[in-house]
Amino acid sequence: MQPSPAAPPAPVRPTARFMLAHPAHFIALGFGSGLAPVGPGTAGTLWGWLAWLALVPWFTTAQLGGLIAGATLVGWWACTVTARRLGSLDPSNIVWDEIVAFWLVLWLVLPAGLLGQAVAFALFRFFDAVKPGPVGWADRAFHGFGPRGGFGILADDFAAAFCTLLVIAGWKALA
């Protein structure tokens, strides 16, 4: 009989010290944006948008896609490690999921201008906060500590990105 895995620690609120204690924490907490006292998911998405605007001039479209793929894999690891150490299945301070999912939206709506990006931001935040349909399912489907839970942290935000892109595609089709 195998021993059961150790129980996660009691939930803690991350601090700057916690964030700097491990590279996974630094990434998962969105380089500090997840430490925002109010609306860390919105703060993380805004940080992601600003980072995107800084990155776009330096990368080709294909390189941006590779960056998003790599950031997803690194984020899976970082979110898994950080959630376990925070003792919470999907802590609101973990914002890497918002960042990389919103990068996917921005990548797929290229060459949208700032107004188009702002609309995408508003839609993404709506779907991420309200969690209708597939977003809510993805939020509930993959819970736990370990790789499944780390994947689950990312999954609902990718579902929110999909819903955002679906609305944008429908709007473009009707225009």
mmCIF file of C-alpha atoms in Angstrom:
data_model
loop_
_atom_site.group_PDB
_atom_site.id
_atom_site.type_symbol
_atom_site.label_atom_id
_atom_site.label_comp_id
_atom_site.label_asym_id
_atom_site.label_seq_id
_atom_site.Cartn_x
_atom_site.Cartn_y
_atom_site.Cartn_z
ATOM 1 C CA MET A 1 0.000 0.000 0.000
ATOM 2 C CA GLN A 2 1.360 3.402 -0.977
ATOM 3 C CA PRO A 3 1.418 6.182 1.559
ATOM 4 C CA SER A 4 -1.054 8.978 0.900
ATOM 5 C CA PRO A 5 0.495 12.256 -0.248
ATOM 6 C CA ALA A 6 1.010 14.859 2.428
ATOM 7 C CA ALA A 7 -1.859 17.267 2.896
ATOM 8 C CA PRO A 8 -1.266 20.749 1.515
ATOM 9 C CA PRO A 9 -0.451 23.484 4.008
ATOM 10 C CA ALA A 10 -3.167 25.756 5.375
ATOM 11 C CA PRO A 11 -4.016 28.486 2.847
ATOM 12 C CA VAL A 12 -1.773 31.547 3.020
ATOM 13 C CA ARG A 13 -1.902 34.957 1.368
ATOM 14 C CA PRO A 14 1.163 35.520 -0.778
ATOM 15 C CA THR A 15 3.542 38.376 -0.079
ATOM 16 C CA ALA A 16 6.453 39.863 -1.980
ATOM 17 C CA ARG A 17 8.755 37.653 0.128
ATOM 18 C CA PHE A 18 6.755 34.554 -0.886
ATOM 19 C CA MET A 19 6.835 35.620 -4.541
ATOM 20 C CA LEU A 20 10.619 36.026 -4.525
ATOM 21 C CA ALA A 21 11.237 32.746 -2.668
ATOM 22 C CA HIS A 22 10.875 30.538 -5.770
ATOM 23 C CA PRO A 23 10.903 31.145 -9.560
ATOM 24 C CA ALA A 24 7.545 29.348 -9.876
ATOM 25 C CA HIS A 25 5.961 31.823 -7.453
ATOM 26 C CA PHE A 26 7.394 34.785 -9.368
ATOM 27 C CA ILE A 27 5.931 33.483 -12.637
ATOM 28 C CA ALA A 28 2.567 32.287 -11.272
ATOM 29 C CA LEU A 29 2.015 35.574 -9.442
ATOM 30 C CA GLY A 30 2.519 37.427 -12.723
ATOM 31 C CA PHE A 31 5.796 39.115 -11.750
ATOM 32 C CA GLY A 32 3.981 40.810 -8.873
ATOM 33 C CA SER A 33 0.723 41.749 -10.581
ATOM 34 C CA GLY A 34 -1.057 38.963 -8.678
ATOM 35 C CA LEU A 35 -0.211 40.693 -5.404
ATOM 36 C CA ALA A 36 -2.696 43.486 -6.199
ATOM 37 C CA PRO A 37 -4.939 43.884 -3.129
ATOM 38 C CA VAL A 38 -8.074 44.266 -5.282
ATOM 39 C CA GLY A 39 -8.830 42.446 -8.518
ATOM 40 C CA PRO A 40 -5.604 40.477 -8.981
ATOM 41 C CA GLY A 41 -7.045 38.745 -12.067
ATOM 42 C CA THR A 42 -7.727 42.094 -13.703
ATOM 43 C CA ALA A 43 -4.302 43.383 -12.638
ATOM 44 C CA GLY A 44 -2.669 40.278 -14.116
ATOM 45 C CA THR A 45 -4.588 40.632 -17.371
ATOM 46 C CA LEU A 46 -3.579 44.304 -17.591
ATOM 47 C CA TRP A 47 0.048 43.363 -16.933
ATOM 48 C CA GLY A 48 -0.235 40.733 -19.668
ATOM 49 C CA TRP A 49 -1.632 43.294 -22.084
ATOM 50 C CA LEU A 50 1.191 45.766 -21.360
ATOM 51 C CA ALA A 51 3.789 43.010 -21.692
ATOM 52 C CA TRP A 52 2.203 41.995 -25.003
ATOM 53 C CA LEU A 53 2.443 45.548 -26.320
ATOM 54 C CA ALA A 54 6.136 45.561 -25.388
ATOM 55 C CA LEU A 55 6.799 42.142 -26.987
ATOM 56 C CA VAL A 56 4.928 42.473 -30.295
ATOM 57 C CA PRO A 57 7.465 44.739 -32.043
ATOM 58 C CA TRP A 58 10.287 42.278 -31.357
ATOM 59 C CA PHE A 59 8.697 38.980 -32.447
ATOM 60 C CA THR A 60 7.175 37.522 -35.587
ATOM 61 C CA THR A 61 3.670 36.101 -35.431
ATOM 62 C CA ALA A 62 5.100 32.558 -35.371
ATOM 63 C CA GLN A 63 7.522 33.456 -32.583
ATOM 64 C CA LEU A 64 4.658 34.905 -30.546
ATOM 65 C CA GLY A 65 2.803 31.605 -30.968
ATOM 66 C CA GLY A 66 5.880 29.747 -29.737
ATOM 67 C CA LEU A 67 6.154 32.123 -26.792
ATOM 68 C CA ILE A 68 2.531 31.430 -25.849
ATOM 69 C CA ALA A 69 3.053 27.658 -26.112
ATOM 70 C CA GLY A 70 6.186 27.819 -23.981
ATOM 71 C CA ALA A 71 4.553 30.176 -21.479
ATOM 72 C CA THR A 72 1.667 27.726 -21.160
ATOM 73 C CA LEU A 73 3.963 24.816 -20.312
ATOM 74 C CA VAL A 74 6.072 26.871 -17.895
ATOM 75 C CA GLY A 75 2.866 28.265 -16.409
ATOM 76 C CA TRP A 76 1.453 24.787 -15.848
ATOM 77 C CA TRP A 77 4.500 23.969 -13.727
ATOM 78 C CA ALA A 78 4.535 27.362 -11.959
ATOM 79 C CA CYS A 79 0.819 27.264 -11.152
ATOM 80 C CA THR A 80 1.074 23.683 -9.877
ATOM 81 C CA VAL A 81 3.967 24.493 -7.538
ATOM 82 C CA THR A 82 2.557 27.803 -6.325
ATOM 83 C CA ALA A 83 -1.001 26.568 -5.663
ATOM 84 C CA ARG A 84 0.359 23.703 -3.578
ATOM 85 C CA ARG A 85 2.593 26.026 -1.558
ATOM 86 C CA LEU A 86 -0.273 28.470 -1.066
ATOM 87 C CA GLY A 87 -2.512 25.607 0.078
ATOM 88 C CA SER A 88 -5.338 26.553 -2.283
ATOM 89 C CA LEU A 89 -6.689 24.825 -5.397
ATOM 90 C CA ASP A 90 -6.974 27.985 -7.518
ATOM 91 C CA PRO A 91 -5.779 31.033 -5.609
ATOM 92 C CA SER A 92 -6.912 34.340 -7.066
ATOM 93 C CA ASN A 93 -3.349 35.647 -6.722
ATOM 94 C CA ILE A 94 -2.126 33.192 -9.338
ATOM 95 C CA VAL A 95 -2.552 35.250 -12.490
ATOM 96 C CA TRP A 96 -0.243 33.565 -14.997
ATOM 97 C CA ASP A 97 -3.348 31.812 -16.329
ATOM 98 C CA GLU A 98 -4.970 35.170 -17.164
ATOM 99 C CA ILE A 99 -1.757 36.464 -18.708
ATOM 100 C CA VAL A 100 -1.088 33.574 -21.080
ATOM 101 C CA ALA A 101 -4.765 33.095 -22.020
ATOM 102 C CA PHE A 102 -5.096 36.786 -22.842
ATOM 103 C CA TRP A 103 -1.884 36.603 -24.886
ATOM 104 C CA LEU A 104 -3.593 33.861 -26.905
ATOM 105 C CA VAL A 105 -6.566 36.163 -27.529
ATOM 106 C CA LEU A 106 -4.323 39.058 -28.558
ATOM 107 C CA TRP A 107 -2.274 36.784 -30.832
ATOM 108 C CA LEU A 108 -5.360 35.480 -32.615
ATOM 109 C CA VAL A 109 -6.911 38.933 -33.107
ATOM 110 C CA LEU A 110 -3.724 40.387 -34.617
ATOM 111 C CA PRO A 111 -3.510 43.019 -36.098
ATOM 112 C CA ALA A 112 -6.229 44.516 -33.886
ATOM 113 C CA GLY A 113 -5.626 48.081 -32.782
ATOM 114 C CA LEU A 114 -5.954 49.336 -29.225
ATOM 115 C CA LEU A 115 -9.751 49.635 -29.471
ATOM 116 C CA GLY A 116 -10.071 46.032 -30.655
ATOM 117 C CA GLN A 117 -7.697 44.919 -27.910
ATOM 118 C CA ALA A 118 -9.738 46.844 -25.319
ATOM 119 C CA VAL A 119 -12.903 45.084 -26.484
ATOM 120 C CA ALA A 120 -11.063 41.751 -26.247
ATOM 121 C CA PHE A 121 -9.901 42.695 -22.734
ATOM 122 C CA ALA A 122 -13.453 43.511 -21.599
ATOM 123 C CA LEU A 123 -14.868 40.309 -23.090
ATOM 124 C CA PHE A 124 -12.094 38.164 -21.623
ATOM 125 C CA ARG A 125 -12.527 39.660 -18.148
ATOM 126 C CA PHE A 126 -16.310 39.140 -18.401
ATOM 127 C CA PHE A 127 -15.974 35.466 -19.317
ATOM 128 C CA ASP A 128 -13.248 34.878 -16.727
ATOM 129 C CA ALA A 129 -15.223 36.525 -13.906
ATOM 130 C CA VAL A 130 -18.741 35.274 -14.696
ATOM 131 C CA LYS A 131 -17.643 31.800 -15.890
ATOM 132 C CA PRO A 132 -20.648 30.961 -18.069
ATOM 133 C CA GLY A 133 -21.085 27.543 -19.724
ATOM 134 C CA PRO A 134 -17.779 26.009 -20.807
ATOM 135 C CA VAL A 135 -15.743 28.371 -18.624
ATOM 136 C CA GLY A 136 -17.591 27.235 -15.503
ATOM 137 C CA TRP A 137 -17.252 23.597 -16.547
ATOM 138 C CA ALA A 138 -13.490 23.995 -17.041
ATOM 139 C CA ASP A 139 -13.234 25.725 -13.671
ATOM 140 C CA ARG A 140 -14.914 22.782 -11.912
ATOM 141 C CA ALA A 141 -13.515 19.883 -13.935
ATOM 142 C CA PHE A 142 -9.840 19.893 -13.011
ATOM 143 C CA HIS A 143 -9.311 20.376 -9.302
ATOM 144 C CA GLY A 144 -6.615 19.017 -7.059
ATOM 145 C CA PHE A 145 -3.049 19.553 -6.068
ATOM 146 C CA GLY A 146 -0.469 18.420 -8.544
ATOM 147 C CA PRO A 147 -0.351 18.527 -12.358
ATOM 148 C CA ARG A 148 -4.119 18.056 -12.789
ATOM 149 C CA GLY A 149 -4.805 21.035 -10.552
ATOM 150 C CA GLY A 150 -2.140 23.139 -12.280
ATOM 151 C CA PHE A 151 -3.767 22.327 -15.602
ATOM 152 C CA GLY A 152 -7.159 23.248 -14.131
ATOM 153 C CA ILE A 153 -5.886 26.675 -13.096
ATOM 154 C CA LEU A 154 -5.070 27.334 -16.757
ATOM 155 C CA ALA A 155 -8.082 25.535 -18.284
ATOM 156 C CA ASP A 156 -10.868 27.935 -17.296
ATOM 157 C CA ASP A 157 -8.890 30.910 -18.601
ATOM 158 C CA PHE A 158 -8.283 29.190 -21.925
ATOM 159 C CA ALA A 159 -12.031 28.487 -22.045
ATOM 160 C CA ALA A 160 -12.638 32.211 -21.365
ATOM 161 C CA ALA A 161 -10.210 32.997 -24.194
ATOM 162 C CA PHE A 162 -12.123 30.637 -26.511
ATOM 163 C CA CYS A 163 -15.440 32.298 -25.619
ATOM 164 C CA THR A 164 -13.891 35.731 -26.183
ATOM 165 C CA LEU A 165 -12.623 34.681 -29.594
ATOM 166 C CA LEU A 166 -15.990 33.136 -30.467
ATOM 167 C CA VAL A 167 -17.793 36.425 -29.717
ATOM 168 C CA ILE A 168 -15.221 38.405 -31.705
ATOM 169 C CA ALA A 169 -15.518 35.998 -34.662
ATOM 170 C CA GLY A 170 -19.318 36.271 -34.541
ATOM 171 C CA TRP A 171 -19.124 40.053 -34.419
ATOM 172 C CA LYS A 172 -16.740 40.116 -37.407
ATOM 173 C CA ALA A 173 -18.993 37.721 -39.342
ATOM 174 C CA LEU A 174 -21.968 40.033 -38.829
ATOM 175 C CA ALA A 175 -20.059 43.212 -39.644
#
